[in-house]
CSV table of C-alpha atoms and ligand atoms in Angstrom, one decimal:
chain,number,residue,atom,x,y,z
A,1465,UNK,CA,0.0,0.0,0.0
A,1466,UNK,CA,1.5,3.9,-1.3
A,1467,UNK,CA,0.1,6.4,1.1
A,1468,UNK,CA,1.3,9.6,1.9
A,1469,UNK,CA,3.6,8.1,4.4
A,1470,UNK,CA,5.1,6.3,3.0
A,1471,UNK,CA,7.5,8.8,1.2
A,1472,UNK,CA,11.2,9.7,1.8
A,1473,UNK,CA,11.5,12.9,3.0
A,1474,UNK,CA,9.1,13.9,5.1
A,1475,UNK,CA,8.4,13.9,9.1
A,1476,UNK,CA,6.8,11.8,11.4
A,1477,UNK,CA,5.3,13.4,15.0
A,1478,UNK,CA,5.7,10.9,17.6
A,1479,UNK,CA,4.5,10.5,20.9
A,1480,UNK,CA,6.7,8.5,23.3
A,1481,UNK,CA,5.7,8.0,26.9
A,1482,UNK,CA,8.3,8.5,29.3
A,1483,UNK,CA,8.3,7.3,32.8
A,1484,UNK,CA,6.6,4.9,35.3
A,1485,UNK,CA,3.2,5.1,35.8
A,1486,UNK,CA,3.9,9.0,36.5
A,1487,UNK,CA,5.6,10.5,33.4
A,1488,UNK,CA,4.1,12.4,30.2
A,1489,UNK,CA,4.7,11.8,26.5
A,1490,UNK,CA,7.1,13.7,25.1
A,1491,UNK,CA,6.9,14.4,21.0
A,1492,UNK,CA,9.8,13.5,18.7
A,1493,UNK,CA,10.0,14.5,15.1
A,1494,UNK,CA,11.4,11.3,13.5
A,1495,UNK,CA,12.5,11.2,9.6
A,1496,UNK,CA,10.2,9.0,7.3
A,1497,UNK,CA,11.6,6.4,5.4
A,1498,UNK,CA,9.6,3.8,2.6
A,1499,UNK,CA,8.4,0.4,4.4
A,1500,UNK,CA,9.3,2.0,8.5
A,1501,UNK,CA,8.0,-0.5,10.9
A,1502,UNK,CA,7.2,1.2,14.4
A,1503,UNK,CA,10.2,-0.6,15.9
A,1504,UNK,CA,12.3,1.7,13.5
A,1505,UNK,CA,10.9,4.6,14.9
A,1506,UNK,CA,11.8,3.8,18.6
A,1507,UNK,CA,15.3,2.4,17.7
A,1508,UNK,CA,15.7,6.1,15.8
A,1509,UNK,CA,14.3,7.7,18.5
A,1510,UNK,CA,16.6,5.9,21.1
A,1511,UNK,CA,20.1,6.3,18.5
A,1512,UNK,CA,19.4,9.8,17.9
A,1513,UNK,CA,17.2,12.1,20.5
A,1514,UNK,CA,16.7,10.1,23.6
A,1515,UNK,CA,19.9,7.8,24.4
A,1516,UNK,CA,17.9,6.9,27.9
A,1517,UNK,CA,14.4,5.9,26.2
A,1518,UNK,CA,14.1,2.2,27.7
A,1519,UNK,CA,12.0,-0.4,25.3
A,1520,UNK,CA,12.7,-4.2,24.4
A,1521,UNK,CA,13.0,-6.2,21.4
A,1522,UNK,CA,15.5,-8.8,20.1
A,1523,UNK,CA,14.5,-10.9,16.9
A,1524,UNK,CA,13.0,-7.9,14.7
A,1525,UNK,CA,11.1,-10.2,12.7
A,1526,UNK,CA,8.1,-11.2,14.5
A,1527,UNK,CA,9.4,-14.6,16.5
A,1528,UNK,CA,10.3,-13.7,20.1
A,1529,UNK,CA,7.3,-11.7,21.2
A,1530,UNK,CA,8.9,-8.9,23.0
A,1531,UNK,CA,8.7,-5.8,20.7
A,1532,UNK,CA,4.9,-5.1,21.4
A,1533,UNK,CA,4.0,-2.0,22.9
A,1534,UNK,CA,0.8,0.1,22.6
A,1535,UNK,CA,0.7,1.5,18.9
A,1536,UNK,CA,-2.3,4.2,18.7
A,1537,UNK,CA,-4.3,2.8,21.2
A,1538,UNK,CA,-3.9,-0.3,20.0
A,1539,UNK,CA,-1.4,-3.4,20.9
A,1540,UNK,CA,0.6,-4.1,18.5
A,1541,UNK,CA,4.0,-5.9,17.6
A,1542,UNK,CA,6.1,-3.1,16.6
A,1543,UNK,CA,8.3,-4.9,14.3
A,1544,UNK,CA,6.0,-6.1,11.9
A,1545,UNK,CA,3.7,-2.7,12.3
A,1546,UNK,CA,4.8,-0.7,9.2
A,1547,UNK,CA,4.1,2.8,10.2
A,1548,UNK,CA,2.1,3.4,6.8
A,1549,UNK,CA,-0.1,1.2,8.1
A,1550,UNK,CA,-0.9,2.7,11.2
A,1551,UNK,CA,0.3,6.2,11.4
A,1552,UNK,CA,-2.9,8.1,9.8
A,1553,UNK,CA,-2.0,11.5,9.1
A,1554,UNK,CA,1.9,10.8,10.1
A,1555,UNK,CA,1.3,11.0,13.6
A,1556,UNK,CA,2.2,7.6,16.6
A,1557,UNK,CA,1.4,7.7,19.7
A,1558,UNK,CA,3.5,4.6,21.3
A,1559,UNK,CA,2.7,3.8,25.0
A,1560,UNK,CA,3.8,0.4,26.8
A,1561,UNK,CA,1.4,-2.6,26.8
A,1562,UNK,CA,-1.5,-2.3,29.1
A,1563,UNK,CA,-2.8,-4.6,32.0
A,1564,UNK,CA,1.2,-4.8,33.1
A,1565,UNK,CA,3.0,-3.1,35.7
A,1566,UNK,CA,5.2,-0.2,34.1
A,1567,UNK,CA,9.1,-0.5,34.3
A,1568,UNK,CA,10.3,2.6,32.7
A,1569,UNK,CA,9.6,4.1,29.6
A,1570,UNK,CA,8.2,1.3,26.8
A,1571,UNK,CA,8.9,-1.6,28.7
A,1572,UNK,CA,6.6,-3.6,31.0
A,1573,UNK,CA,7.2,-6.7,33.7
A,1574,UNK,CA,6.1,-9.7,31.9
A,1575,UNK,CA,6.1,-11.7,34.6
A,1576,UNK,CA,2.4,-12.1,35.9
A,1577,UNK,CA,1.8,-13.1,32.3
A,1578,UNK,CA,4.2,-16.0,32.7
A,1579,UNK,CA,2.9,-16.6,36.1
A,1580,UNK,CA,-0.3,-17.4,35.1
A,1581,UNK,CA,0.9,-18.8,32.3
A,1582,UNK,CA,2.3,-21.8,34.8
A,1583,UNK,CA,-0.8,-21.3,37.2
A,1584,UNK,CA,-2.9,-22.9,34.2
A,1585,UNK,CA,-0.2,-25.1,33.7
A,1586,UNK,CA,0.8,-24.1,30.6
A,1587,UNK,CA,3.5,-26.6,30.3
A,1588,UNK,CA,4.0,-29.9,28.8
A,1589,UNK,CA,4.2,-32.7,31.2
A,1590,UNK,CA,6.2,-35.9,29.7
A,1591,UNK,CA,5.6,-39.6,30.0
A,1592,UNK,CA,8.9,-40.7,28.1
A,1593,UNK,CA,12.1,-40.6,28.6
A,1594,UNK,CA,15.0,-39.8,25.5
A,1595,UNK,CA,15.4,-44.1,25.3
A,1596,UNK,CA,12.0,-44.4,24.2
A,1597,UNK,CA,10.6,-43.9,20.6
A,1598,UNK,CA,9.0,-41.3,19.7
A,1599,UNK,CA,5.1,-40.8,19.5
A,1600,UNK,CA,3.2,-40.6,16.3
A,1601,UNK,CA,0.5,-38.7,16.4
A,1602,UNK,CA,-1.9,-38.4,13.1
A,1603,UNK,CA,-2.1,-34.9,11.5
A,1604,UNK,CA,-5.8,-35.4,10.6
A,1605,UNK,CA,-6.5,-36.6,14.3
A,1606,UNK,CA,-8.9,-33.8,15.7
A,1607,UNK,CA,-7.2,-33.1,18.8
A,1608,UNK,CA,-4.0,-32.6,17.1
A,1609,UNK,CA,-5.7,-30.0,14.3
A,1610,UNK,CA,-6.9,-28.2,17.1
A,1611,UNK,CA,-3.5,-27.6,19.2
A,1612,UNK,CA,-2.1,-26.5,15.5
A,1613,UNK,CA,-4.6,-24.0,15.9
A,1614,UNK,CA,-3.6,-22.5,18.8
A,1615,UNK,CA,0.7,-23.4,18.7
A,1616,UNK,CA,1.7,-20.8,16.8
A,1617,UNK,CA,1.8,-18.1,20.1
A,1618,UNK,CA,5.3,-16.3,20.3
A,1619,UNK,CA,4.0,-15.2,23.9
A,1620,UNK,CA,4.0,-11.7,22.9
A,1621,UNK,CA,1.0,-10.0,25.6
A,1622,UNK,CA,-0.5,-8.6,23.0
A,1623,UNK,CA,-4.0,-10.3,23.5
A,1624,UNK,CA,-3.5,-9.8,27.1
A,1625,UNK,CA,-3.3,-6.3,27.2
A,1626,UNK,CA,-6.3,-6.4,24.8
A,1627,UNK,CA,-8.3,-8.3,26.8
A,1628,UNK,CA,-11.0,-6.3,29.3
A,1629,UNK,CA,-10.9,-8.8,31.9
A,1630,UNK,CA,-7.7,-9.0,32.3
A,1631,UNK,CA,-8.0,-5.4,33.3
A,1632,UNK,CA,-11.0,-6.0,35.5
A,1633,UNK,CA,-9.7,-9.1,37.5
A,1634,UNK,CA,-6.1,-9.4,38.3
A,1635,UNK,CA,-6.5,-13.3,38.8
A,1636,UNK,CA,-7.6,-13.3,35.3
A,1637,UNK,CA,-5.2,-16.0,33.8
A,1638,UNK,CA,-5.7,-14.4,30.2
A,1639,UNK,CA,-6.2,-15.3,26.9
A,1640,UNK,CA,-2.7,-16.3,26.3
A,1641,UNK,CA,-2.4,-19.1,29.1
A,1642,UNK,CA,-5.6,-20.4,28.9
A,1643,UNK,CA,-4.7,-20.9,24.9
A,1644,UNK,CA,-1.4,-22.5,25.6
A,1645,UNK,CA,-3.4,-25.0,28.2
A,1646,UNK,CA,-6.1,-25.8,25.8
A,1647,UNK,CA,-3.2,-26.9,23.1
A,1648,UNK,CA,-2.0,-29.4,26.1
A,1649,UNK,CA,-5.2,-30.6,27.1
A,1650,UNK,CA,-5.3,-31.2,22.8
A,1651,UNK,CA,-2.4,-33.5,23.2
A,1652,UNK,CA,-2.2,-36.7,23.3
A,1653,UNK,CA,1.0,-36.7,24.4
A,1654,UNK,CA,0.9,-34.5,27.3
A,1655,UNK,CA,0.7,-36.7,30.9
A,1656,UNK,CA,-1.3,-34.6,33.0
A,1657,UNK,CA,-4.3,-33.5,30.4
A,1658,UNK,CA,-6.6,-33.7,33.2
A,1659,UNK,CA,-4.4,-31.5,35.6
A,1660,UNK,CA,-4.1,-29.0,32.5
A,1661,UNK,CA,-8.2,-28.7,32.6
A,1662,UNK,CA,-8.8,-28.6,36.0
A,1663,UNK,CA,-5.6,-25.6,36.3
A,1664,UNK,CA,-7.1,-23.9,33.2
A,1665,UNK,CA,-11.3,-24.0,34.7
A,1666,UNK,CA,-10.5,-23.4,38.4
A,1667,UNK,CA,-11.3,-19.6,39.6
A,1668,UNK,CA,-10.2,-17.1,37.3
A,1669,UNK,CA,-10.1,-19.5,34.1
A,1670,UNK,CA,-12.0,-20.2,31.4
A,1671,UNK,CA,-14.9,-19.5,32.5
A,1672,UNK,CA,-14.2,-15.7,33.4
A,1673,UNK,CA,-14.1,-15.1,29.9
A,1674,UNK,CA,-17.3,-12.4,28.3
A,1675,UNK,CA,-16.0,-13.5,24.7
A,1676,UNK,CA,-15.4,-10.3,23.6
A,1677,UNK,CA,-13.0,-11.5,21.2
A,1678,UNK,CA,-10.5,-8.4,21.9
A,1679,UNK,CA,-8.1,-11.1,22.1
A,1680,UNK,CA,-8.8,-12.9,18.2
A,1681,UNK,CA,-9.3,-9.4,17.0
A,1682,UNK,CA,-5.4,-8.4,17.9
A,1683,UNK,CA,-3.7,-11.3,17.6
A,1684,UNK,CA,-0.5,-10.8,15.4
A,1685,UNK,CA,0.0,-14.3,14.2
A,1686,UNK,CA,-3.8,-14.9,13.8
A,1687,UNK,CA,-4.6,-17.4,16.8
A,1688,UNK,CA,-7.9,-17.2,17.9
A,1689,UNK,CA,-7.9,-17.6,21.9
A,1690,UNK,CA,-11.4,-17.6,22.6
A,1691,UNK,CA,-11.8,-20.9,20.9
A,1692,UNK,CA,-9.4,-22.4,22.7
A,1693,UNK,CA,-11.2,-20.9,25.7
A,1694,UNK,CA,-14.1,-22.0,24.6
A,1695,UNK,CA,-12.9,-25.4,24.2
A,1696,UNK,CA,-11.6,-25.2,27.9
A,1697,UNK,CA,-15.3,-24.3,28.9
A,1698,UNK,CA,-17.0,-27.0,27.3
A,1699,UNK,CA,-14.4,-29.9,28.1
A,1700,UNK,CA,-14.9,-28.6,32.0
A,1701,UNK,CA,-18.5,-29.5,31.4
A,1702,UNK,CA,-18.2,-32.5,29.6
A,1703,UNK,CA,-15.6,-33.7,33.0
A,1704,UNK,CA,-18.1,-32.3,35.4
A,1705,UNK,CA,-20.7,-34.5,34.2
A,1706,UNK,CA,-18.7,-37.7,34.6
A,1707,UNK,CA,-17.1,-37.8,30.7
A,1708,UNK,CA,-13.3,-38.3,29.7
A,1709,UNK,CA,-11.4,-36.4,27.8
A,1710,UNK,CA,-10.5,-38.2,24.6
B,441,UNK,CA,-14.3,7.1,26.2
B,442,UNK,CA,-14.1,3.9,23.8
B,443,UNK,CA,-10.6,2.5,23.7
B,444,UNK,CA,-9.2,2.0,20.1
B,445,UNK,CA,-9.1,-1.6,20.8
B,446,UNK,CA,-12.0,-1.7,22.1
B,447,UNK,CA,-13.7,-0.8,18.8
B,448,UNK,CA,-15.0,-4.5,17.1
B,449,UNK,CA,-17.9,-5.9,16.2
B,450,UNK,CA,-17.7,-8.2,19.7
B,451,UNK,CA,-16.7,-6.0,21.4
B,452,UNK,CA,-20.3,-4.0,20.8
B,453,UNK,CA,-22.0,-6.7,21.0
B,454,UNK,CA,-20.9,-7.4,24.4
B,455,UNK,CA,-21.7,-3.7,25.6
B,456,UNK,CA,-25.1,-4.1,24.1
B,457,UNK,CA,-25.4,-7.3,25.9
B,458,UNK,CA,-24.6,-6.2,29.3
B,459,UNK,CA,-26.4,-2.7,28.8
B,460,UNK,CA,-29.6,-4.7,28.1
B,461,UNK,CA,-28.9,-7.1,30.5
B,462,UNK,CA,-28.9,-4.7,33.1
B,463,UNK,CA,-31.4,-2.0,32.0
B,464,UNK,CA,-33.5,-5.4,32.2
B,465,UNK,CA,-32.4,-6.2,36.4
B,466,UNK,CA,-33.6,-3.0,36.7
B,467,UNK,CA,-37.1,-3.5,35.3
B,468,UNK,CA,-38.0,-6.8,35.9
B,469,UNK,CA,-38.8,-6.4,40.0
B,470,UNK,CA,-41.5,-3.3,38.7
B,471,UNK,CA,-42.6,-5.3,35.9
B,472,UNK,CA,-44.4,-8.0,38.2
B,473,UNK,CA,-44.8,-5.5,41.4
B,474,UNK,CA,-47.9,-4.2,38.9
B,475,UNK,CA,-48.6,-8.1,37.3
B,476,UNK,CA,-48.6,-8.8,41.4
B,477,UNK,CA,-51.6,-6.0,41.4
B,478,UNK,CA,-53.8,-8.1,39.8
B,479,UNK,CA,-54.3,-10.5,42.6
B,480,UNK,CA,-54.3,-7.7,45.0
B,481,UNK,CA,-57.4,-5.8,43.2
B,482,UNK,CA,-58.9,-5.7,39.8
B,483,UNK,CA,-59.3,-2.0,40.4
B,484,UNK,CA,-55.3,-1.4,41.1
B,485,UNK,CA,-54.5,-3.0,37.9
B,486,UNK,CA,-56.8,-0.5,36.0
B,487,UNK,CA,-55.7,2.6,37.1
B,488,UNK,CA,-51.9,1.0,36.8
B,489,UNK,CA,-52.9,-0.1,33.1
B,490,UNK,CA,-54.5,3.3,32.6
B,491,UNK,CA,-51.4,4.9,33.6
B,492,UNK,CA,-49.7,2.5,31.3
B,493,UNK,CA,-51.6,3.7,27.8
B,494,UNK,CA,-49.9,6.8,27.8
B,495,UNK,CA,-47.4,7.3,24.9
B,496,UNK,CA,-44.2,7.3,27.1
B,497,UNK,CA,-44.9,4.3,28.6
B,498,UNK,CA,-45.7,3.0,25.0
B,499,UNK,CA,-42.2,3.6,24.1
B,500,UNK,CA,-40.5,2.6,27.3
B,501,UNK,CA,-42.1,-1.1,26.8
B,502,UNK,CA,-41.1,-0.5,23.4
B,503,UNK,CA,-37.6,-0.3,24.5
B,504,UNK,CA,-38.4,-3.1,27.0
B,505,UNK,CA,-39.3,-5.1,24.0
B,506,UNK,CA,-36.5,-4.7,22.0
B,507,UNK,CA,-33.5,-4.9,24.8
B,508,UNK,CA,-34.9,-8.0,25.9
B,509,UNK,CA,-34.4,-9.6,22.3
B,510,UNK,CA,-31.0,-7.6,22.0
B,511,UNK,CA,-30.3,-9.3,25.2
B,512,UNK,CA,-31.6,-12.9,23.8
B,513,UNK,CA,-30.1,-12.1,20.9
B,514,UNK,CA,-26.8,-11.9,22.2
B,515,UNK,CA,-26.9,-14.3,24.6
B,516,UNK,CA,-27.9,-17.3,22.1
B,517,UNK,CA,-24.7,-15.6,20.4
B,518,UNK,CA,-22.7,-16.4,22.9
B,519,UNK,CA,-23.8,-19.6,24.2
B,520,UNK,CA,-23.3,-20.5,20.0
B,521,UNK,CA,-19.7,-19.4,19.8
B,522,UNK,CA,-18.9,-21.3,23.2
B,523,UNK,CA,-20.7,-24.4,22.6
B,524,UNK,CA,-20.6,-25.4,19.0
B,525,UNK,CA,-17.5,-26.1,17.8
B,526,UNK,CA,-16.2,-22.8,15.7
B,527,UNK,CA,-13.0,-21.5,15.3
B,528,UNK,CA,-14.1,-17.9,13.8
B,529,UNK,CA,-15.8,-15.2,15.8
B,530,UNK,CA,-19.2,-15.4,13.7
B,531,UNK,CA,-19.7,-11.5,13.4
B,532,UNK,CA,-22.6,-12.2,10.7
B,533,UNK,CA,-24.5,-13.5,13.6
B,534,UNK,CA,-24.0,-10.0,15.9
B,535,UNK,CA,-25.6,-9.0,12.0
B,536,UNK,CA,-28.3,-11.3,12.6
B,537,UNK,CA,-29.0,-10.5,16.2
B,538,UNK,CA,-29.2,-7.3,15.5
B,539,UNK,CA,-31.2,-7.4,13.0
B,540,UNK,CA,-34.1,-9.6,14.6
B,541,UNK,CA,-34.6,-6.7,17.9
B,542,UNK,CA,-34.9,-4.5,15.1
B,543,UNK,CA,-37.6,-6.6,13.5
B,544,UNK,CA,-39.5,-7.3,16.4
B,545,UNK,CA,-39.2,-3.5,18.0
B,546,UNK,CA,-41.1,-3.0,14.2
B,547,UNK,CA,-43.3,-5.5,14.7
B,548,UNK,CA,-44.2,-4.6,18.3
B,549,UNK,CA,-44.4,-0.7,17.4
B,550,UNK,CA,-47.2,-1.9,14.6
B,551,UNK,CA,-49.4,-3.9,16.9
B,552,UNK,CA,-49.2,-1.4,19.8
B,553,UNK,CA,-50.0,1.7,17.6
C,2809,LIG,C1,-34.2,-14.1,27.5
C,2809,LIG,C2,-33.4,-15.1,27.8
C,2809,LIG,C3,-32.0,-14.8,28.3
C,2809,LIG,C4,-30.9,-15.4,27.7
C,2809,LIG,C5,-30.8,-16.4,26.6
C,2809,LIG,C6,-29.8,-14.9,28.4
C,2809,LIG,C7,-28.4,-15.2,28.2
C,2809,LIG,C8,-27.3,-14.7,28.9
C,2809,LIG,C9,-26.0,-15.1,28.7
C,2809,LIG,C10,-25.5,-16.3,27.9
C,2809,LIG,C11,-25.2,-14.3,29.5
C,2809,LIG,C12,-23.7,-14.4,29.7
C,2809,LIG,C13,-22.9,-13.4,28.9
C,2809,LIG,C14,-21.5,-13.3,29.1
C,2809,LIG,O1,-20.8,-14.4,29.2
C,2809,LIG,O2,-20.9,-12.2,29.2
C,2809,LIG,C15,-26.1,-13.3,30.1
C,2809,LIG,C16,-25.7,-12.3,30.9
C,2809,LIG,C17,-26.5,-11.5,31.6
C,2809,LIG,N1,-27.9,-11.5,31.7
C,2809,LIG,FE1,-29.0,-12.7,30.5
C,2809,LIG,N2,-30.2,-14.0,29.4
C,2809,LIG,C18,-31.6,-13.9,29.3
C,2809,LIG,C19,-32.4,-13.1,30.1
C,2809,LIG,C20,-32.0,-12.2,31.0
C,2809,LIG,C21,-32.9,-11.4,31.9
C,2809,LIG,C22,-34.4,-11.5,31.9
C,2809,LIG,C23,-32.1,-10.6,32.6
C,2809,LIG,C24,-32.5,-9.6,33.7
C,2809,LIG,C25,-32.9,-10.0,34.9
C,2809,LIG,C26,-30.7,-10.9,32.3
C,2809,LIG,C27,-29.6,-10.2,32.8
C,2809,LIG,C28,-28.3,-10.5,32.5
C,2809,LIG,C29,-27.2,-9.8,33.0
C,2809,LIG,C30,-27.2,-8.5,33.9
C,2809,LIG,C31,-26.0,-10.4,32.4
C,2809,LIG,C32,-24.6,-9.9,32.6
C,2809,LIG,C33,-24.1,-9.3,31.3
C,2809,LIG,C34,-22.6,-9.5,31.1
C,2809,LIG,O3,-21.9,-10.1,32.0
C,2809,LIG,O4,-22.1,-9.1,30.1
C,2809,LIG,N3,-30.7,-11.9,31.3
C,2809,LIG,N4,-27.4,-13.6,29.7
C,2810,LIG,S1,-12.5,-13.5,24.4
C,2810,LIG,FE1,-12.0,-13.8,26.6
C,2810,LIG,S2,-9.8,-13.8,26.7
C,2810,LIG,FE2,-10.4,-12.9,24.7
C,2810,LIG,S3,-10.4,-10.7,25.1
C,2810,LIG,FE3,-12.4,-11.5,25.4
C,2810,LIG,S4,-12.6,-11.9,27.6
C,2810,LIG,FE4,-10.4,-11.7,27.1
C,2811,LIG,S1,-2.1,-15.6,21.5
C,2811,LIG,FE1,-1.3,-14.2,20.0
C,2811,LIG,S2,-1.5,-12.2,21.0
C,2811,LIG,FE2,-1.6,-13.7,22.6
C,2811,LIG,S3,0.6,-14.0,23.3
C,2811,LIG,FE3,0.2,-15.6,21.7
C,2811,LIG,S4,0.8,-14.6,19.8
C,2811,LIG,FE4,0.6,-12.9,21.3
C,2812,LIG,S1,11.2,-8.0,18.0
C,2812,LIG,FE1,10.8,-10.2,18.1
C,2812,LIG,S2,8.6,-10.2,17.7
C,2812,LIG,FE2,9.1,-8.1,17.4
């Protein structure tokens, strides 16, 4: 896409917030360049005007999940945001992610994300050890389709600093953990599905979730977490009533 | 103020969805305090239905009407999208929802006038 943008030469206006939680934005006139991602701008900002200004990012190409930051209102990962696509009449606005205590600056503490992220015990449990063979599990089987669905998560925030709840209730696990657990309660592999479901459904799980869908609509890699959520909501039913998972 | 990402289709339908839902909390308890007349006195009930004929409580049930099926609406929504296995958010069916409290506030508005 050609928009004004887009075009050597010309200026951007950007906002940058500076501080804690007290602070104020302060506005930086950046140079335009053709195909600027947001990340640009910052690193620019950061080389050339504002040596202190404190953000994160390490891969630059969408796979480690640490560049996102709050892009117009908006979450965003800010490597893979080309400015043209965001900046309307050449003006960002870049705040830190919401729903995350401030550090300084751009960057948040992740870590209640990756708290909860183990409270729903988002991690794979193993039954084998490195002497045994390896399993096979069939690509058209259903439960592994739908953890493919839902694997893809570079544990970015993004949809958690979408999501409402999150905001509302701190023991909210979030859109990202409860994801993560439904692709482990999806395989077959996993030795602890059950724990997985009954982590993932206890208070502040699945079934604090309004479905908004803040969470699918933001996404940078196109998972759709209230699915998975979903899924978590009706497998807890399905074990409440006496069944088995699969 | 409505946060940028704030503005989707679900994320409306939600508002709408709790708006209603609450708006209809509200109403409920004084919707059968005056049924509850009628077994109190026949005479109660008619000056309360009386009262009732005038144009502005015309529209208020009106509005009754329709946030109740907004509300429905929505609900059956989301009780769809977490019970039947989908993997997209369904916004035609915010579409749909929407579309049927609009028919029946029409519908309602022709019988009452
Ligand atoms: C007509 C049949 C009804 C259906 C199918 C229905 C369905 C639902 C569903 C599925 C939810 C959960 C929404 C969520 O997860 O966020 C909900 C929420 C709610 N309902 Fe209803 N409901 C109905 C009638 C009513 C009535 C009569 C009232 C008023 C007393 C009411 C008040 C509420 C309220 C206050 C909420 C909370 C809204 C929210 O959390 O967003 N509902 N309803
Ligand atoms: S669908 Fe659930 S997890 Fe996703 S943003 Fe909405 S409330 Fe949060
Ligand atoms: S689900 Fe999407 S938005 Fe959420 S952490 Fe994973 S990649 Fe980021
Ligand atoms: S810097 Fe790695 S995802 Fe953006």
């Amino acid at each position: 896409m050609t928009t004004a943008t887009d075009s050597e030469g010309g200026t951007l206006a950007v906002e940058i917030w500076r501080g804690k939680d007290a602070g104020q934005f302060e506005t930086y006139t950046v140079p335009q360049r053709a195909n600027q991602t947001v990340l640009d701008v910052v690193t620019w900002i950061q080389r050339h005007a504002e040596p202190a200004l404190a953000y994160r990012f390490a891969c630059r190409v969408g796979v480690c999940g640490s560049c996102a930051m709050t892009v117009n209102g908006k979450p965003r990962w800010t490597c893979r945001t080309h400015v043209s696509k965001v900046a309307g009449e050449g003006a960002l606005r870049i705040e830190p992610l919401r729903n995350l205590p401030r550090l300084k600056d751009l960057a948040v503490d992740m870590t209640p994300f990756f708290e909860k992220w183990q409270r729903a015990q988002g991690r794979f449990t193993p039954t084998r050890t490195r002497n045994d063979p390896l399993t096979t599990v069939s690509p058209q089987s259903a439960g592994r389709k739908a953890a493919d669905a839902g694997i893809e998560c570079i544990n970015c925030a993004v949809c958690y600093s979408a999501c409402d709840v999150v905001g509302w209730d701190d023991g909210y696990l979030g859109p990202a953990a409860l994801n993560r657990a439904w692709t482990l309660v999806n395989d077959e592999r996993d030795g602890d599905r059950a724990g997985v479901l009954k982590a993932a459904s206890s208070g502040g799980g699945c079934h604090s979730c309004h479905t908004h869908g803040s969470c699918v609509e933001h996404c940078p890699v196109g998972i759709n977490p209230t699915a998975g959520i979903a899924g978590l909501k009706r497998w807890s039913i399905v074990e409440l009533l006496g069944g088995k998972l699969p | 103020m409505i946060r940028p990402a704030r503005n989707h289709p679900g994320f409306w339908a939600f508002v709408a969805h709790r708006v209603s839902g609450v708006a209809l909390a509200l109403f409920l308890p004084l919707h059968f305090l005056v049924l509850g007349l009628a077994l109190e006195s026949g005479d109660a009930l008619d000056r309360m239905l009386a009262v009732a004929d005038r144009p502005v409580f015309k529209i208020a049930e009106w509005g009754l009407v329709v946030l109740l099926t907004v509300h429905l609406c929505a609900g059956l929504r989301v009780m769809a999208l977490e019970f039947l296995p989908w993997r997209d958010t369904r916004k035609g069916l915010i579409g749909i929802g929407a579309a049927i409290a609009l028919l029946v506030g029409a519908l309602f508005m022709l019988r009452a006038g």
